[in-house]
């Protein structure tokens, strides 16, 4: 089943939104297969945001992402990458849909609460980047038959 990475950024932690956000994903039916807290190093952030390295906000973004620890989650579900991306909302929180995490909790483009994987390739790389093998848990969800139809899994 498809897996996707969610990072709860320092603003989520500072604002006491960690539980609320995890709760949203759990209620949706996404399965938590990895969860940890870490301080993002400069090296890790340079790699993670390499596609933005020439943008004027790059240094500020790294500083913001290392201002306090982050929480890393690995979520599993059918089409989880697209589902989680929709739940996060658009990058500019001021334009994000109401009901999305950014649309409900943020006013900012940069301090926008969560990072979520944007493609299969990104999800695979980000799982490797943020989780050691022993930090990912395969477990059977007892409610799985009530979350999906038999032809959906
Ligand atoms: P995404 O997080 O919605 O996938 P990306 O374009 O991949 O958005 O950008 C990564 C992160 O860089 C954003 O979540 C945001 O924190 C920051 N960022 C993107 N664009 C800007 C900007 O124009 N100004 C400041 N920060 C930005
Ligand atoms: Mg992105």
PDB file of C-alpha atoms and ligand atoms in Angstrom:
ATOM      1  CA  UNK A   1       0.000   0.000   0.000  1.00  0.00           C
ATOM      2  CA  UNK A   2       1.152   3.539  -0.697  1.00  0.00           C
ATOM      3  CA  UNK A   3       3.137   5.443   1.930  1.00  0.00           C
ATOM      4  CA  UNK A   4       3.712   9.153   2.331  1.00  0.00           C
ATOM      5  CA  UNK A   5       5.839  11.331   4.598  1.00  0.00           C
ATOM      6  CA  UNK A   6       4.441  14.173   6.693  1.00  0.00           C
ATOM      7  CA  UNK A   7       6.676  16.553   8.626  1.00  0.00           C
ATOM      8  CA  UNK A   8       5.106  18.669  11.332  1.00  0.00           C
ATOM      9  CA  UNK A   9       7.148  21.849  11.078  1.00  0.00           C
ATOM     10  CA  UNK A  10       8.415  23.872  14.065  1.00  0.00           C
ATOM     11  CA  UNK A  11       5.350  26.140  13.957  1.00  0.00           C
ATOM     12  CA  UNK A  12       3.081  23.099  14.517  1.00  0.00           C
ATOM     13  CA  UNK A  13       5.092  22.148  17.582  1.00  0.00           C
ATOM     14  CA  UNK A  14       5.346  25.708  18.931  1.00  0.00           C
ATOM     15  CA  UNK A  15       1.626  26.254  18.508  1.00  0.00           C
ATOM     16  CA  UNK A  16       0.620  22.989  20.156  1.00  0.00           C
ATOM     17  CA  UNK A  17      -0.987  21.545  17.018  1.00  0.00           C
ATOM     18  CA  UNK A  18       0.817  18.187  16.899  1.00  0.00           C
ATOM     19  CA  UNK A  19      -1.998  16.139  18.465  1.00  0.00           C
ATOM     20  CA  UNK A  20      -4.700  17.863  16.408  1.00  0.00           C
ATOM     21  CA  UNK A  21      -2.900  17.135  13.155  1.00  0.00           C
ATOM     22  CA  UNK A  22      -2.136  13.496  13.980  1.00  0.00           C
ATOM     23  CA  UNK A  23      -5.774  13.134  14.993  1.00  0.00           C
ATOM     24  CA  UNK A  24      -6.964  14.372  11.590  1.00  0.00           C
ATOM     25  CA  UNK A  25      -4.907  11.760   9.747  1.00  0.00           C
ATOM     26  CA  UNK A  26      -6.021   8.979  12.102  1.00  0.00           C
ATOM     27  CA  UNK A  27      -9.682   9.895  11.751  1.00  0.00           C
ATOM     28  CA  UNK A  28      -9.377   9.916   7.978  1.00  0.00           C
ATOM     29  CA  UNK A  29      -8.279   6.288   8.118  1.00  0.00           C
ATOM     30  CA  UNK A  30      -4.583   6.689   7.357  1.00  0.00           C
ATOM     31  CA  UNK A  31      -2.390   4.150   9.112  1.00  0.00           C
ATOM     32  CA  UNK A  32       0.561   5.422  11.117  1.00  0.00           C
ATOM     33  CA  UNK A  33       3.599   3.265  10.308  1.00  0.00           C
ATOM     34  CA  UNK A  34       6.320   5.657  11.517  1.00  0.00           C
ATOM     35  CA  UNK A  35       6.433   8.487  14.064  1.00  0.00           C
ATOM     36  CA  UNK A  36       9.444  10.298  15.484  1.00  0.00           C
ATOM     37  CA  UNK A  37      10.764  13.633  16.657  1.00  0.00           C
ATOM     38  CA  UNK A  38      14.056  15.087  15.477  1.00  0.00           C
ATOM     39  CA  UNK A  39      16.067  18.232  15.015  1.00  0.00           C
ATOM     40  CA  UNK A  40      16.566  18.763  11.289  1.00  0.00           C
ATOM     41  CA  UNK A  41      20.262  19.358  10.587  1.00  0.00           C
ATOM     42  CA  UNK A  42      21.509  21.826   8.000  1.00  0.00           C
ATOM     43  CA  UNK A  43      22.742  18.915   5.841  1.00  0.00           C
ATOM     44  CA  UNK A  44      19.346  17.210   5.937  1.00  0.00           C
ATOM     45  CA  UNK A  45      17.522  20.439   5.079  1.00  0.00           C
ATOM     46  CA  UNK A  46      19.932  21.246   2.228  1.00  0.00           C
ATOM     47  CA  UNK A  47      19.055  17.855   0.751  1.00  0.00           C
ATOM     48  CA  UNK A  48      15.344  18.018   1.482  1.00  0.00           C
ATOM     49  CA  UNK A  49      14.906  21.497   0.008  1.00  0.00           C
ATOM     50  CA  UNK A  50      17.579  21.184  -2.720  1.00  0.00           C
ATOM     51  CA  UNK A  51      14.985  22.191  -5.360  1.00  0.00           C
ATOM     52  CA  UNK A  52      14.724  25.601  -3.640  1.00  0.00           C
ATOM     53  CA  UNK A  53      18.441  26.250  -3.131  1.00  0.00           C
ATOM     54  CA  UNK A  54      18.551  29.229  -5.501  1.00  0.00           C
ATOM     55  CA  UNK A  55      15.384  30.849  -4.163  1.00  0.00           C
ATOM     56  CA  UNK A  56      15.665  33.980  -1.997  1.00  0.00           C
ATOM     57  CA  UNK A  57      13.788  32.304   0.870  1.00  0.00           C
ATOM     58  CA  UNK A  58      16.117  29.258   1.086  1.00  0.00           C
ATOM     59  CA  UNK A  59      18.221  30.446   4.069  1.00  0.00           C
ATOM     60  CA  UNK A  60      15.115  31.613   5.927  1.00  0.00           C
ATOM     61  CA  UNK A  61      13.389  28.303   5.256  1.00  0.00           C
ATOM     62  CA  UNK A  62      16.321  26.323   6.690  1.00  0.00           C
ATOM     63  CA  UNK A  63      16.452  28.607   9.728  1.00  0.00           C
ATOM     64  CA  UNK A  64      12.707  28.206  10.275  1.00  0.00           C
ATOM     65  CA  UNK A  65      12.847  24.415   9.906  1.00  0.00           C
ATOM     66  CA  UNK A  66      15.594  24.147  12.514  1.00  0.00           C
ATOM     67  CA  UNK A  67      14.138  26.643  15.006  1.00  0.00           C
ATOM     68  CA  UNK A  68      12.772  23.766  17.097  1.00  0.00           C
ATOM     69  CA  UNK A  69      12.358  20.008  16.600  1.00  0.00           C
ATOM     70  CA  UNK A  70      10.075  18.612  13.930  1.00  0.00           C
ATOM     71  CA  UNK A  71       7.814  15.557  14.077  1.00  0.00           C
ATOM     72  CA  UNK A  72       8.120  13.051  11.220  1.00  0.00           C
ATOM     73  CA  UNK A  73       5.266  10.752  10.300  1.00  0.00           C
ATOM     74  CA  UNK A  74       4.974   7.964   7.781  1.00  0.00           C
ATOM     75  CA  UNK A  75       1.366   7.286   6.771  1.00  0.00           C
ATOM     76  CA  UNK A  76      -0.033   4.406   4.782  1.00  0.00           C
ATOM     77  CA  UNK A  77      -3.248   4.133   2.772  1.00  0.00           C
ATOM     78  CA  UNK A  78      -4.692   3.747  -0.716  1.00  0.00           C
ATOM     79  CA  UNK A  79      -3.622   6.816  -2.750  1.00  0.00           C
ATOM     80  CA  UNK A  80      -2.218   8.273   0.473  1.00  0.00           C
ATOM     81  CA  UNK A  81       0.099  10.733  -1.312  1.00  0.00           C
ATOM     82  CA  UNK A  82      -2.760  12.557  -3.045  1.00  0.00           C
ATOM     83  CA  UNK A  83      -5.111  12.261  -0.061  1.00  0.00           C
ATOM     84  CA  UNK A  84      -2.574  13.696   2.382  1.00  0.00           C
ATOM     85  CA  UNK A  85      -1.584  16.443  -0.040  1.00  0.00           C
ATOM     86  CA  UNK A  86      -5.202  17.512  -0.260  1.00  0.00           C
ATOM     87  CA  UNK A  87      -5.529  17.419   3.532  1.00  0.00           C
ATOM     88  CA  UNK A  88      -2.475  19.712   3.827  1.00  0.00           C
ATOM     89  CA  UNK A  89      -3.858  22.323   1.411  1.00  0.00           C
ATOM     90  CA  UNK A  90      -1.989  24.627  -0.939  1.00  0.00           C
ATOM     91  CA  UNK A  91       1.467  25.994  -0.083  1.00  0.00           C
ATOM     92  CA  UNK A  92       0.196  29.526   0.478  1.00  0.00           C
ATOM     93  CA  UNK A  93      -1.965  28.998   3.552  1.00  0.00           C
ATOM     94  CA  UNK A  94      -3.904  32.175   2.888  1.00  0.00           C
ATOM     95  CA  UNK A  95      -5.246  30.548  -0.264  1.00  0.00           C
ATOM     96  CA  UNK A  96      -5.616  27.052   1.187  1.00  0.00           C
ATOM     97  CA  UNK A  97      -9.091  25.524   1.296  1.00  0.00           C
ATOM     98  CA  UNK A  98     -11.011  25.738   4.550  1.00  0.00           C
ATOM     99  CA  UNK A  99     -10.941  22.299   6.125  1.00  0.00           C
ATOM    100  CA  UNK A 100      -7.355  21.696   5.063  1.00  0.00           C
ATOM    101  CA  UNK A 101      -4.616  21.849   7.695  1.00  0.00           C
ATOM    102  CA  UNK A 102      -3.039  24.975   6.247  1.00  0.00           C
ATOM    103  CA  UNK A 103      -6.437  26.520   5.520  1.00  0.00           C
ATOM    104  CA  UNK A 104      -7.534  26.010   9.111  1.00  0.00           C
ATOM    105  CA  UNK A 105      -4.358  26.785  11.046  1.00  0.00           C
ATOM    106  CA  UNK A 106      -2.036  29.052   9.114  1.00  0.00           C
ATOM    107  CA  UNK A 107      -1.771  32.506   7.562  1.00  0.00           C
ATOM    108  CA  UNK A 108       1.628  32.017   5.959  1.00  0.00           C
ATOM    109  CA  UNK A 109       3.454  30.760   2.855  1.00  0.00           C
ATOM    110  CA  UNK A 110       6.577  29.826   4.796  1.00  0.00           C
ATOM    111  CA  UNK A 111       5.223  28.929   8.257  1.00  0.00           C
ATOM    112  CA  UNK A 112       2.664  26.553   6.807  1.00  0.00           C
ATOM    113  CA  UNK A 113       2.560  23.838   9.516  1.00  0.00           C
ATOM    114  CA  UNK A 114       3.273  20.706   7.480  1.00  0.00           C
ATOM    115  CA  UNK A 115       5.423  19.254   4.739  1.00  0.00           C
ATOM    116  CA  UNK A 116       3.911  16.404   2.743  1.00  0.00           C
ATOM    117  CA  UNK A 117       5.415  14.276  -0.040  1.00  0.00           C
ATOM    118  CA  UNK A 118       4.322  15.456  -3.478  1.00  0.00           C
ATOM    119  CA  UNK A 119       4.941  12.344  -5.640  1.00  0.00           C
ATOM    120  CA  UNK A 120       5.740   8.615  -5.439  1.00  0.00           C
ATOM    121  CA  UNK A 121       9.398   9.376  -6.069  1.00  0.00           C
ATOM    122  CA  UNK A 122       9.484  12.061  -3.352  1.00  0.00           C
ATOM    123  CA  UNK A 123       7.678   9.791  -0.878  1.00  0.00           C
ATOM    124  CA  UNK A 124      10.216   7.015  -1.442  1.00  0.00           C
ATOM    125  CA  UNK A 125      13.202   9.357  -1.055  1.00  0.00           C
ATOM    126  CA  UNK A 126      11.717  11.101   1.973  1.00  0.00           C
ATOM    127  CA  UNK A 127      10.991   7.810   3.732  1.00  0.00           C
ATOM    128  CA  UNK A 128      14.683   6.955   3.335  1.00  0.00           C
ATOM    129  CA  UNK A 129      15.755  10.463   4.338  1.00  0.00           C
ATOM    130  CA  UNK A 130      13.740  10.686   7.536  1.00  0.00           C
ATOM    131  CA  UNK A 131      13.379   7.092   8.755  1.00  0.00           C
ATOM    132  CA  UNK A 132      15.799   4.292   9.547  1.00  0.00           C
ATOM    133  CA  UNK A 133      14.584   0.797   8.621  1.00  0.00           C
ATOM    134  CA  UNK A 134      13.841  -0.115  12.251  1.00  0.00           C
ATOM    135  CA  UNK A 135      11.676   2.973  12.651  1.00  0.00           C
ATOM    136  CA  UNK A 136       9.090   1.797  10.117  1.00  0.00           C
ATOM    137  CA  UNK A 137       6.464  -0.622  11.403  1.00  0.00           C
ATOM    138  CA  UNK A 138       4.456  -3.102   9.346  1.00  0.00           C
ATOM    139  CA  UNK A 139       1.347  -3.900  11.303  1.00  0.00           C
ATOM    140  CA  UNK A 140      -2.098  -5.220  10.485  1.00  0.00           C
ATOM    141  CA  UNK A 141      -4.960  -2.830  10.990  1.00  0.00           C
ATOM    142  CA  UNK A 142      -7.899  -4.665  12.552  1.00  0.00           C
ATOM    143  CA  UNK A 143     -10.346  -2.177  11.034  1.00  0.00           C
ATOM    144  CA  UNK A 144      -8.934  -2.375   7.517  1.00  0.00           C
ATOM    145  CA  UNK A 145     -12.023  -4.292   6.179  1.00  0.00           C
ATOM    146  CA  UNK A 146     -14.154  -1.395   7.387  1.00  0.00           C
ATOM    147  CA  UNK A 147     -11.957   1.282   5.813  1.00  0.00           C
ATOM    148  CA  UNK A 148     -11.846  -0.077   2.263  1.00  0.00           C
ATOM    149  CA  UNK A 149     -13.950  -2.174  -0.046  1.00  0.00           C
ATOM    150  CA  UNK A 150     -12.425  -5.538  -0.994  1.00  0.00           C
ATOM    151  CA  UNK A 151     -11.554  -4.295  -4.504  1.00  0.00           C
ATOM    152  CA  UNK A 152      -9.790  -1.134  -3.339  1.00  0.00           C
ATOM    153  CA  UNK A 153      -6.730  -2.442  -1.506  1.00  0.00           C
TER     154      UNK A 153
HETATM  155  P1  LIG B   1       4.933  22.483  -0.493  1.00  0.00           P
HETATM  156  O1  LIG B   1       5.461  22.428   0.924  1.00  0.00           O
HETATM  157  O2  LIG B   1       3.491  22.875  -0.528  1.00  0.00           O
HETATM  158  O3  LIG B   1       5.223  21.215  -1.282  1.00  0.00           O
HETATM  159  P2  LIG B   1       7.078  23.772  -1.979  1.00  0.00           P
HETATM  160  O4  LIG B   1       6.899  24.637  -3.168  1.00  0.00           O
HETATM  161  O5  LIG B   1       7.672  22.404  -2.198  1.00  0.00           O
HETATM  162  O6  LIG B   1       5.682  23.693  -1.231  1.00  0.00           O
HETATM  163  O7  LIG B   1       7.987  24.582  -0.961  1.00  0.00           O
HETATM  164  C1  LIG B   1       8.542  23.968   0.166  1.00  0.00           C
HETATM  165  C2  LIG B   1       8.398  24.896   1.346  1.00  0.00           C
HETATM  166  O8  LIG B   1       9.177  26.076   1.127  1.00  0.00           O
HETATM  167  C3  LIG B   1       6.975  25.418   1.609  1.00  0.00           C
HETATM  168  O9  LIG B   1       6.169  24.520   2.322  1.00  0.00           O
HETATM  169  C4  LIG B   1       7.234  26.683   2.381  1.00  0.00           C
HETATM  170  O10 LIG B   1       7.541  26.387   3.744  1.00  0.00           O
HETATM  171  C5  LIG B   1       8.515  27.200   1.694  1.00  0.00           C
HETATM  172  N1  LIG B   1       8.195  28.147   0.629  1.00  0.00           N
HETATM  173  C6  LIG B   1       7.765  27.867  -0.621  1.00  0.00           C
HETATM  174  N2  LIG B   1       7.568  28.980  -1.343  1.00  0.00           N
HETATM  175  C7  LIG B   1       7.906  30.004  -0.525  1.00  0.00           C
HETATM  176  C8  LIG B   1       7.932  31.438  -0.685  1.00  0.00           C
HETATM  177  O11 LIG B   1       7.608  31.979  -1.751  1.00  0.00           O
HETATM  178  N3  LIG B   1       8.341  32.162   0.371  1.00  0.00           N
HETATM  179  C9  LIG B   1       8.704  31.596   1.555  1.00  0.00           C
HETATM  180  N4  LIG B   1       8.709  30.277   1.761  1.00  0.00           N
HETATM  181  C10 LIG B   1       8.304  29.483   0.743  1.00  0.00           C
HETATM  182 MG1  LIG B   2       7.016  20.406  -2.027  1.00  0.00          MG
END
